[in-house]
Each structure stands twice: as structure tokens, then as C-alpha cells.
Coordinates of C-alpha atoms in Angstrom, one line a residue:
X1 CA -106.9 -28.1 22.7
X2 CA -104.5 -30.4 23.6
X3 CA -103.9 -33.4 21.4
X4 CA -102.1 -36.6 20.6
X5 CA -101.7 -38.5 17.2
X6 CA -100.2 -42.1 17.3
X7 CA -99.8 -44.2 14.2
X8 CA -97.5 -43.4 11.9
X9 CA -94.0 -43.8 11.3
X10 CA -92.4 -41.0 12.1
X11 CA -92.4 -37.4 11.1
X12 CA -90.7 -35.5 9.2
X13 CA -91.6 -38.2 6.4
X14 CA -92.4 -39.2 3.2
X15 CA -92.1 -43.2 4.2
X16 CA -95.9 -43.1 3.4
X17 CA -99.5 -41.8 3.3
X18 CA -99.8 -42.1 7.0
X19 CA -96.8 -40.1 7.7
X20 CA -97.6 -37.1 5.5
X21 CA -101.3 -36.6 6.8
X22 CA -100.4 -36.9 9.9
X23 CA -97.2 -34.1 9.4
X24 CA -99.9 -31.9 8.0
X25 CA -102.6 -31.8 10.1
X26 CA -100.1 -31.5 13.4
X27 CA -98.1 -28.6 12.0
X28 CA -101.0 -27.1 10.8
X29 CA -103.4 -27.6 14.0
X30 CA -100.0 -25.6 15.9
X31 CA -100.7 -22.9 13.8
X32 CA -104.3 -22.6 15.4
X33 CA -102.7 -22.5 18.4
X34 CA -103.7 -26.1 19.8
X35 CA -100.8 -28.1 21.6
X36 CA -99.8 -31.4 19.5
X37 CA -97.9 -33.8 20.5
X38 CA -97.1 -37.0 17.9
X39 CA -95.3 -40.0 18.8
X40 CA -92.9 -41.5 16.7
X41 CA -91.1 -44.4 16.4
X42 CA -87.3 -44.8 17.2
X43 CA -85.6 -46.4 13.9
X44 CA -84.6 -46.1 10.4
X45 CA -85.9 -43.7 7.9
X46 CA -86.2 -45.5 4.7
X47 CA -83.8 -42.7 3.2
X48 CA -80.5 -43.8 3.7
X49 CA -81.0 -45.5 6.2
X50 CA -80.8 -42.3 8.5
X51 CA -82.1 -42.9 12.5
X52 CA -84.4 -39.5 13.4
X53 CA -85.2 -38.5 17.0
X54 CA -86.1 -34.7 16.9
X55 CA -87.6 -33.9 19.9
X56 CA -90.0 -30.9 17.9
X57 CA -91.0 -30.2 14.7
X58 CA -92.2 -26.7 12.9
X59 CA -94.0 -26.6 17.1
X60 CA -95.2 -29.7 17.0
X61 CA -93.8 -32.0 20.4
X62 CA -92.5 -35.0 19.6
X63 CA -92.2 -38.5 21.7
X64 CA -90.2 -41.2 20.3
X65 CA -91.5 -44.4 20.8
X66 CA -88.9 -47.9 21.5
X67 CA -89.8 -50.3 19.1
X68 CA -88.6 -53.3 17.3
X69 CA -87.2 -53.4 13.9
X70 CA -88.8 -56.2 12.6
X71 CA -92.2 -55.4 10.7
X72 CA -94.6 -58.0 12.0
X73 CA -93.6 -56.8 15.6
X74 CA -92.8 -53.3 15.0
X75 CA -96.5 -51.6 14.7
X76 CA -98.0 -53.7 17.7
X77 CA -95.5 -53.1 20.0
X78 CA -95.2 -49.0 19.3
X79 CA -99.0 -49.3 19.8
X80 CA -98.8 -50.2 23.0
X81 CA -96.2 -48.5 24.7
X82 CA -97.6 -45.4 22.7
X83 CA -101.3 -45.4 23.8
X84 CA -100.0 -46.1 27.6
X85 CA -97.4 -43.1 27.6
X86 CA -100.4 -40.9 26.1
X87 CA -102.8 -41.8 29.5
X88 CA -101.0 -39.5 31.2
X89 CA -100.3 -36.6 28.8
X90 CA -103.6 -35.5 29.8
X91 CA -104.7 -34.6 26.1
X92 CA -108.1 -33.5 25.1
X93 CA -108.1 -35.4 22.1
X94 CA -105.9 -39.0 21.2
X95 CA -105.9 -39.1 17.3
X96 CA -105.5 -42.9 16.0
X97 CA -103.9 -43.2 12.9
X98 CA -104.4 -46.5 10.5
X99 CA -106.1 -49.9 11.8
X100 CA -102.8 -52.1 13.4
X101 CA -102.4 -49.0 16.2
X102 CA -106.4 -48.7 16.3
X103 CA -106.2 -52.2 17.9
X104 CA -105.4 -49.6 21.9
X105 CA -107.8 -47.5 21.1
X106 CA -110.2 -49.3 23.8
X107 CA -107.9 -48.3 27.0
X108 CA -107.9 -44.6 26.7
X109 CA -111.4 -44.7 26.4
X110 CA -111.8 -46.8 29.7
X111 CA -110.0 -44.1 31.3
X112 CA -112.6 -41.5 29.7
X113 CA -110.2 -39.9 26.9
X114 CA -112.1 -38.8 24.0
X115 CA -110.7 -40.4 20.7
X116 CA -110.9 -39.9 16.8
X117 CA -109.6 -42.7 14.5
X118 CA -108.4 -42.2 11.2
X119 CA -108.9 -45.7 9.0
X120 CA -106.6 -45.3 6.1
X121 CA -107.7 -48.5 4.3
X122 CA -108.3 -51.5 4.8
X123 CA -105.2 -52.6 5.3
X124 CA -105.9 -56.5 6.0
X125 CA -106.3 -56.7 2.8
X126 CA -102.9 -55.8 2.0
X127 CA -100.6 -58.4 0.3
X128 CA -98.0 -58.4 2.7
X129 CA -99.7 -59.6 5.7
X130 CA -101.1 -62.9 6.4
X131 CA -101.9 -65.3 9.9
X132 CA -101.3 -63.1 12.6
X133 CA -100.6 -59.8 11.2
X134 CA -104.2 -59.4 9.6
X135 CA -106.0 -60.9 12.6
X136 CA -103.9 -57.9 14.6
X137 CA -105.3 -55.8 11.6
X138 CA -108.8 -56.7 11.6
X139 CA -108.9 -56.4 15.5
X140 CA -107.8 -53.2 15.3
X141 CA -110.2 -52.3 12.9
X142 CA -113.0 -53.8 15.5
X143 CA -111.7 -51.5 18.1
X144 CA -111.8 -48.5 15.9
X145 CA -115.4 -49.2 15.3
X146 CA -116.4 -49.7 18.9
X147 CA -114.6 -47.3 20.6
X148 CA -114.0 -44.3 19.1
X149 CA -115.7 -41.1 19.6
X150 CA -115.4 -39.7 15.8
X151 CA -114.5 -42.4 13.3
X152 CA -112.9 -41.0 10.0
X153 CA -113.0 -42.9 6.4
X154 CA -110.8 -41.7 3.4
X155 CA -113.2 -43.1 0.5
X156 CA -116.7 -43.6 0.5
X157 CA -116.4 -47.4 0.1
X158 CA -114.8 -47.5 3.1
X159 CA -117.8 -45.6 4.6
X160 CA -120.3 -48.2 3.3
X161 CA -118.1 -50.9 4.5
X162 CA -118.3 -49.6 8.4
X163 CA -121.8 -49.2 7.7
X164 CA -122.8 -52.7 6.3
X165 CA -119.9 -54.6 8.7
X166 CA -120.2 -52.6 12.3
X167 CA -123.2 -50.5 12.0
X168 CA -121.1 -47.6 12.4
X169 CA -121.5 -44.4 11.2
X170 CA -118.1 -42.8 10.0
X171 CA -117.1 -38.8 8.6
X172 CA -115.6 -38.8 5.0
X173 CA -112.4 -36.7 5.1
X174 CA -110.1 -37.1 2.1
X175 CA -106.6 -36.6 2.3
X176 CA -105.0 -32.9 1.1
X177 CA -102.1 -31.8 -0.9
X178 CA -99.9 -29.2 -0.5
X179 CA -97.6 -28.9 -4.2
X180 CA -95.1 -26.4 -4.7
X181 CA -94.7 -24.4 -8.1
X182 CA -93.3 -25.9 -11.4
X183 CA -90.0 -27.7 -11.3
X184 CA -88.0 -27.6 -14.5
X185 CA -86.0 -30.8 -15.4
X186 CA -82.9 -29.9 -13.3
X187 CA -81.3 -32.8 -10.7
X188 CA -83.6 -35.6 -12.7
X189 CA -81.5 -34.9 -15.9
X190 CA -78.0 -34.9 -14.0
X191 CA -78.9 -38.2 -11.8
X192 CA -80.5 -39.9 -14.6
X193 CA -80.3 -38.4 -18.0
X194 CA -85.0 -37.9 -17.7
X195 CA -86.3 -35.2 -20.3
X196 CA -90.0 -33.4 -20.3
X197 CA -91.8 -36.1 -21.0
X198 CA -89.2 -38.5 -21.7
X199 CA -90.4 -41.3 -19.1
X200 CA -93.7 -42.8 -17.3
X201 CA -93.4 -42.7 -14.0
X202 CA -94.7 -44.9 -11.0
X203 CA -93.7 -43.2 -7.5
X204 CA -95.0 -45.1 -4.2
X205 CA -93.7 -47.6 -1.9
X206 CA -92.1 -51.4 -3.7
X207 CA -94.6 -53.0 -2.2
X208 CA -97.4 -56.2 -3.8
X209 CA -100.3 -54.2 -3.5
X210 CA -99.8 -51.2 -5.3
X211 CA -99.3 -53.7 -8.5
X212 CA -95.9 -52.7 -9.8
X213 CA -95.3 -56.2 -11.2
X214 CA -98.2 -55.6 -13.9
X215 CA -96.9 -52.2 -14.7
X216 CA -93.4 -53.7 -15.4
X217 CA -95.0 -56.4 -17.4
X218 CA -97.2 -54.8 -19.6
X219 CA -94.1 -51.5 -20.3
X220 CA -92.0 -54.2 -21.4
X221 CA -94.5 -55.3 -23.8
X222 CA -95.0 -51.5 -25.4
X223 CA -93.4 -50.7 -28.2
X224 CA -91.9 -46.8 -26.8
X225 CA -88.7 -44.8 -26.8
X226 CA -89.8 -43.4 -23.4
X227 CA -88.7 -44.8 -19.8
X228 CA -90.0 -45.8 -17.3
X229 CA -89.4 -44.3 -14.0
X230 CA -89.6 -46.5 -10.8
X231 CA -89.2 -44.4 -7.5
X232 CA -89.9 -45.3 -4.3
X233 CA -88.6 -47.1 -1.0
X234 CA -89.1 -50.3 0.0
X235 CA -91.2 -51.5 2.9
X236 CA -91.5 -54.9 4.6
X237 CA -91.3 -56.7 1.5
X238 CA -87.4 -57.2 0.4
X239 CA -88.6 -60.2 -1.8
X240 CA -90.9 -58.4 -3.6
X241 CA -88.4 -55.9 -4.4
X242 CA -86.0 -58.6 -5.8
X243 CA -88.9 -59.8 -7.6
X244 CA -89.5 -56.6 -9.3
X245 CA -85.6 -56.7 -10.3
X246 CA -85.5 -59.5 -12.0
X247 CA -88.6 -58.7 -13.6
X248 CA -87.3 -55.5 -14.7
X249 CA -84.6 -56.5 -17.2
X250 CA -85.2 -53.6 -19.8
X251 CA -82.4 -50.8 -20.1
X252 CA -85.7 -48.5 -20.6
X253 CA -86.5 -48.9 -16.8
X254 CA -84.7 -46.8 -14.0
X255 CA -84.9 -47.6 -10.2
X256 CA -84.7 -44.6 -8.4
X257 CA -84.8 -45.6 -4.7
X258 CA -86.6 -43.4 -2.4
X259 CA -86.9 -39.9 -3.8
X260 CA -87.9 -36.6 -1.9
X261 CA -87.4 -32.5 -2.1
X262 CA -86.9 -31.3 -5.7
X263 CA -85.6 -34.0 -7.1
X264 CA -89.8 -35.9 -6.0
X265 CA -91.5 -32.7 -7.5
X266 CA -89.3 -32.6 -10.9
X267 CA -90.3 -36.0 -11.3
X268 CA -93.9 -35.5 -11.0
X269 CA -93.6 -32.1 -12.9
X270 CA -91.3 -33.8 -16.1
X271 CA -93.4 -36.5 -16.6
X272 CA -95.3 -37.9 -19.8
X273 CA -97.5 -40.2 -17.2
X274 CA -97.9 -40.7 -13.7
X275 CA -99.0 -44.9 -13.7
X276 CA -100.7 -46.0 -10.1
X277 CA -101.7 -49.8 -11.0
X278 CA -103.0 -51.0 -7.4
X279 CA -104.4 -53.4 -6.1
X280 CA -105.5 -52.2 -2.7
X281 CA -105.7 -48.7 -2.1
X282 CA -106.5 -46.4 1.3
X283 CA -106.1 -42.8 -0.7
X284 CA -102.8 -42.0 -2.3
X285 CA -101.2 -38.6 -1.7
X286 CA -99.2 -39.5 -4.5
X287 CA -102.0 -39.2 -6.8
X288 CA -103.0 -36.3 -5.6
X289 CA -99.8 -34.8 -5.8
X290 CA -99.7 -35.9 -9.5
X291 CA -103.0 -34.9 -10.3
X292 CA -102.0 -31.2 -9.2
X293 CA -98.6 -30.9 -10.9
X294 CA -100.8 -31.7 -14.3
X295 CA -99.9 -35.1 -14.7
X296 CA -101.9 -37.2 -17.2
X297 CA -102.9 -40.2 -14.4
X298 CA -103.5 -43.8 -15.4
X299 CA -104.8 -45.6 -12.8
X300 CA -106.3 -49.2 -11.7
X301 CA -110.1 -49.5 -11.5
X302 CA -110.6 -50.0 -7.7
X303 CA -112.8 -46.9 -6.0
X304 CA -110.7 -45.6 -4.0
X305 CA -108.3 -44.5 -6.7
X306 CA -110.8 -43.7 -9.9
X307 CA -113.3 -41.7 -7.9
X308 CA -109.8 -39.7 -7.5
X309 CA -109.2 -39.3 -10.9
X310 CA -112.8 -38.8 -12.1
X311 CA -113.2 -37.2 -15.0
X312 CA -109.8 -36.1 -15.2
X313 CA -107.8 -39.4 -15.8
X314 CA -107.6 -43.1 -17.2
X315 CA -108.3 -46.2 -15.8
X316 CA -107.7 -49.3 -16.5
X317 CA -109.2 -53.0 -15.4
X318 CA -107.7 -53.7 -12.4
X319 CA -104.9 -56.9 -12.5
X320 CA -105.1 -56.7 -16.2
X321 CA -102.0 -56.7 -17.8
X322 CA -103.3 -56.3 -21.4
X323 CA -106.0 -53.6 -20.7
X324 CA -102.9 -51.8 -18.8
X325 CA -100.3 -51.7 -21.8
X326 CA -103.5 -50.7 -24.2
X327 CA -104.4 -47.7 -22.0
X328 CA -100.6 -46.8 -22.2
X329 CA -100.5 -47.2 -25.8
X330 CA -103.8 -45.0 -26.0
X331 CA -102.2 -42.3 -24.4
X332 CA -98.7 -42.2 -25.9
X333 CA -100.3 -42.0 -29.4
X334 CA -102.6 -38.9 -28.5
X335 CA -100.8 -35.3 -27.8
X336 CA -100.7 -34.5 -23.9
X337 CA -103.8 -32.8 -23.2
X338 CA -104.0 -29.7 -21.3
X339 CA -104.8 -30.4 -17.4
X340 CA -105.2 -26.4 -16.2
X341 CA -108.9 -27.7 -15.5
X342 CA -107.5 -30.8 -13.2
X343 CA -104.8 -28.8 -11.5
X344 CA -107.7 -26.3 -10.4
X345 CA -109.8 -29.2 -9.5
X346 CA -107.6 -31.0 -7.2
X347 CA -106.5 -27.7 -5.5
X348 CA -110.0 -26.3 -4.5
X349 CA -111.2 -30.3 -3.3
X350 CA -108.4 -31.3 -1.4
X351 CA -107.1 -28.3 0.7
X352 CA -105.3 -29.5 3.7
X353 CA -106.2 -26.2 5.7
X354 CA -110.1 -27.0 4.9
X355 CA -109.2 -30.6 5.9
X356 CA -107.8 -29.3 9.4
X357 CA -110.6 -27.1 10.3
X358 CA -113.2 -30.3 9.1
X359 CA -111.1 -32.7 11.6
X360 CA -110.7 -30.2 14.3
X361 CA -114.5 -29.7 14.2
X362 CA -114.5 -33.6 14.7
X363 CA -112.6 -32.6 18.4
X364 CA -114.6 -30.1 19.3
X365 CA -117.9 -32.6 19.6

């Protein structure tokens, strides 16, 4: 087949969920011998600032798309000029990433072009959008619903939530991982002085929803000789950041910035706790990722994250500062426990090659 993905950022890319699923499933769908082509947008990668325009990647074509810097215009206008350079790539298949870029999906169905959407979360509910942005969101989301041929959800809330608003029957596909073996406490020791199990770590984008400000709150409030860990880039919301500075005035925290290669898996591998204390939540790769480099996980109560952890992890109340620094006190007085049954877990659920094959089926109707 010959397919088309717009929506994310860019790839090669950590930058965020979107990106990653969107790397995997491309390079992986080459190795079947399908044709992909993905178009990213022209700009900055959040790491260092560094501006990519490959033109392929591991066989997978790649169109990058003009766009504006600023983030209330940026996603809107790569929408557009994306979906109207795909028309006439003559693809089988146009793969819609995320509701803002969903919001197009409506013209290459006029012109008869089959299309699959991929809904992420719900990301209207987001803290950083507001007027505009989430009306643009919520349209898109509309569009997705109407028009596309094969609609994909990422949680099964998500899945009633099409139902009960549109109607609309959706496929749940979760997200995948991909983990590389153990990495011993090598660059994170240079860089930052971080033992085995020396620090709790929180690794995702600085952004409102994914609740850093109660994790900051309720750490300073717990009585511990361990750090805590802060890695991640920051995205459309530069006062939240300086926020979360000024907050942090404890010389047990460390601000990483955006982190990736081995220095992102020794983080993950090293630590006493992986904390995700969201708000809003589509279905972090991060978690994943944590859950299969044995992390112990502590995470918000919302569905999309605890029917992740299930069995294997802790939750708290969502918002709650004081339930969150009493499950962190819980599980710094109790020995790590042994997670071989959680690492085999999230590896045999959440293959990215079985995810492939389920959304390539998906093209083939």
C-alpha cells in the first residue's frame, strides 16, 4: 500500500507521544514493504534547539511541511497545507494523527481517499488551550468522527466517549514500546551525580496537564534523602515552566531539560520511582516505557493511566497533593519489589509489531 501519516511533529522525535507512534508504525510498515510517506513540520526540535529537514528516514519518505512557529497557529496551518499536498500523492491510505490535524480530514474524503484517524486524547481538555484553540480541537474531533473510514481510540474511555457523543464506533489500539536492555548508571552519574535508586523520577513534557506542580508540592513536603528527577522539554507553555522553577526551590530537585539515547533509558533503568501525576492523559509511552524497564510506577487515578498500570502499580487520587506525598511515603518505606512479572506483562500487551499488523488490517478494509 501506499500511505500518508500527518499529525505529528516531526520524526526522528521524542518531542512527544505523537511523534514516537507515529516513527514506529512508519518504519515498521516500510519493513512490510508498504510505501510511507510522513510529513513533518519545518522548525525547531525541542533538543537544542536543532532545525531537522531529512528528506528519509530508516525508508520512510519524508515532506516537510512550512509552518509557523507560534503554537496556537502552528498545528492549524501544517494541517492544511499537509492534507492539500497529500491529494495528490495518490496514497491508498491518509493516516490522521491527534484531533487539531483531524479538523482536514473531511477534504480527502470528498476527493474519495480512504482515511484512518488516530485520536490520541482528548486533547480540548488540555490546560493549555482555551477560546479558539479548543473550538479548533473539538472541530477536529467532529471531523474525525464523521469522516473517517477506521477511527482509532488509545483507551477504552475514549471508546465510550465516541460512542455516547457521535454514535461512532471506534477500534481500540494501544500504543507499543520498544525498550532496549538494562542501562547501568553511567552518563546520569557524570551529568548529575544520580545513583540506583537514588532519585524519583518524573520524565514527560513541562506542561499543566500532566500535573507536575502537585508532584513538586507534595516531594517537598516528604521527609527523603532521595531526589527528585525532572526531565523533560518544554512545550507551548514557558510560564508554566517558570512556574514550576520557582516552585522548585529544594536543592533535592534536578531539572534535566529534554533527555534522549542512553542517558533517557539510564534514567528510567536507575530509578527508585517513575511518578506520572496527570491530569489529562491520551496514553503515555513514557509509562510504558517505565513499566518495562521495571520501574515501580505511581500514577494519578484517571483511566487512561491506571488501567495502564493495573495490577502492577500505584495510584493515587487525582489533584491530591496529600494522597500523592502519602503514596510516596508508602513506597519509600517498603523494599522495591520485584517487577520480572510487570516487565513480561508490558512486553507481551504492547508489542508495536502486533500494533502494526492490527492497524494495517484497519487499511486493508
Amino acid at each position: 500500500m501506499k500511505i500518508a501519516m500527518i499529525g505529528h511533529k516531526r520524526i526522528p522525535s521524542r518531542e512527544g507521544g505523537v511523534e514516537i507512534v507515529v516513527e514506529e508504525l512508519a518504519t515498521r510498515m516500510v519493513e512490510k514493504s508498504h510505501s510511507v510517506t510522513v510529513y513533518n513540520r519545518k522548525g525547531k526540535h525541542v533538543s537544542g534547539g536543532k532545525t531537522v529537514n531529512l528528506k528519509e528516514y530508516k525508508g520512510v519518505k519524508i515532506k516537510s511541511v512550512p509552518t509557523f512557529e507560534n503554537g496556537k497557529l502552528n498545528a492549524i496551518v501544517y494541517s492544511i497545507i499537509a492534507t492539500f499536498l497529500a491529494l495528490f500523492g495518490r496514497y491508498d491510505v491518509i493516516h490522521f494523527h491527534a484531533e487539531g490535524p483531524c479538523s482536514m480530514i473531511w477534504l480527502p474524503h470528498l476527493f474519495g481517499i480512504h482515511t484512518v484517524a488516530t485520536i490520541h486524547g482528548l486533547d480540548w481538555q488540555r490546560a493549555k488551550w482555551g477560546g479558539f484553540a479548543t473550538k479548533f480541537l473539538k472541530f477536529g474531533e467532529k471531523m474525525a468522527a464523521k469522516y473517517a473510514d477506521e477511527l482509532i481510540v488509545l483507551s477504552e474511555g475514549t471508546r465510550d466517549y465516541f460512542k455516547e457523543t457521535y454514535g461512532r464506533e471506534t477500534f481500540f489500539i494501544p500504543n507499543g514500546i520498544d525498550v532496549p536492555n538494562e542501562k547501568k548508571a553511567d552518563i546520569i552519574t557524570k551529568k548529575y551525580g544520580l545513583e540506583k535508586d537514588g532519585y524519583i523520577l518524573f520524565l514527560a513534557r513541562i506542561v499543566p496537564e500532566k500535573g507536575l506542580h502537585y508532584l513538586i508540592d507534595a516531594f517537598m513536603h516528604t521527609d527523603t534523602d532521595k531526589k527528585l528527577v525532572i526531565a523533560g522539554g518544554v512545550s507551548h507553555s514557558s510560564e508554566y515552566a517558570k512556574q514550576i522553577h520557582d516552585m522548585a526551590k529544594d536543592d533535592r530537585i534536578i531539572f534535566t531539560g529534554f533527555v534522549e539515547g542512553d542517558e533517557l533509558w539510564e534514567l528510567y533503568y536507575n530509578c527508585r520511582m517513575y511518578v506520572l501525576p496527570s491530569d489529562v492523559e491520551g496514553m503515555p509511552i513514557s509509562l510504558l516505557e517505565a513499566m518495562a524497564c521495571g520501574c515501580e510506577c505511581l500514577v494519578s487515578d484517571i483511566d487512561t493511566t491506571k488501567n495502564v498500570v493495573g495490577e502492577y502499580g500505584y495510584t493515587f487520587k487525582k489533584s491530591d497533593v496529600n494522597d500523592l506525598k502519602n503514596k510516596l511515603c508508602e513506597i519509600l518505606g517498603k523494599p522495591k519489589a520485584d517487577k520480572a512479572e510487570q516487565i513480561e506483562y508490558v512486553k507481551n500487551n504492547y508489542s508495536w509489531d502486533e500494533i502494526t499488523d492490527r492497524t494495517l488490517e484497519l487499511y486493508k478494509k
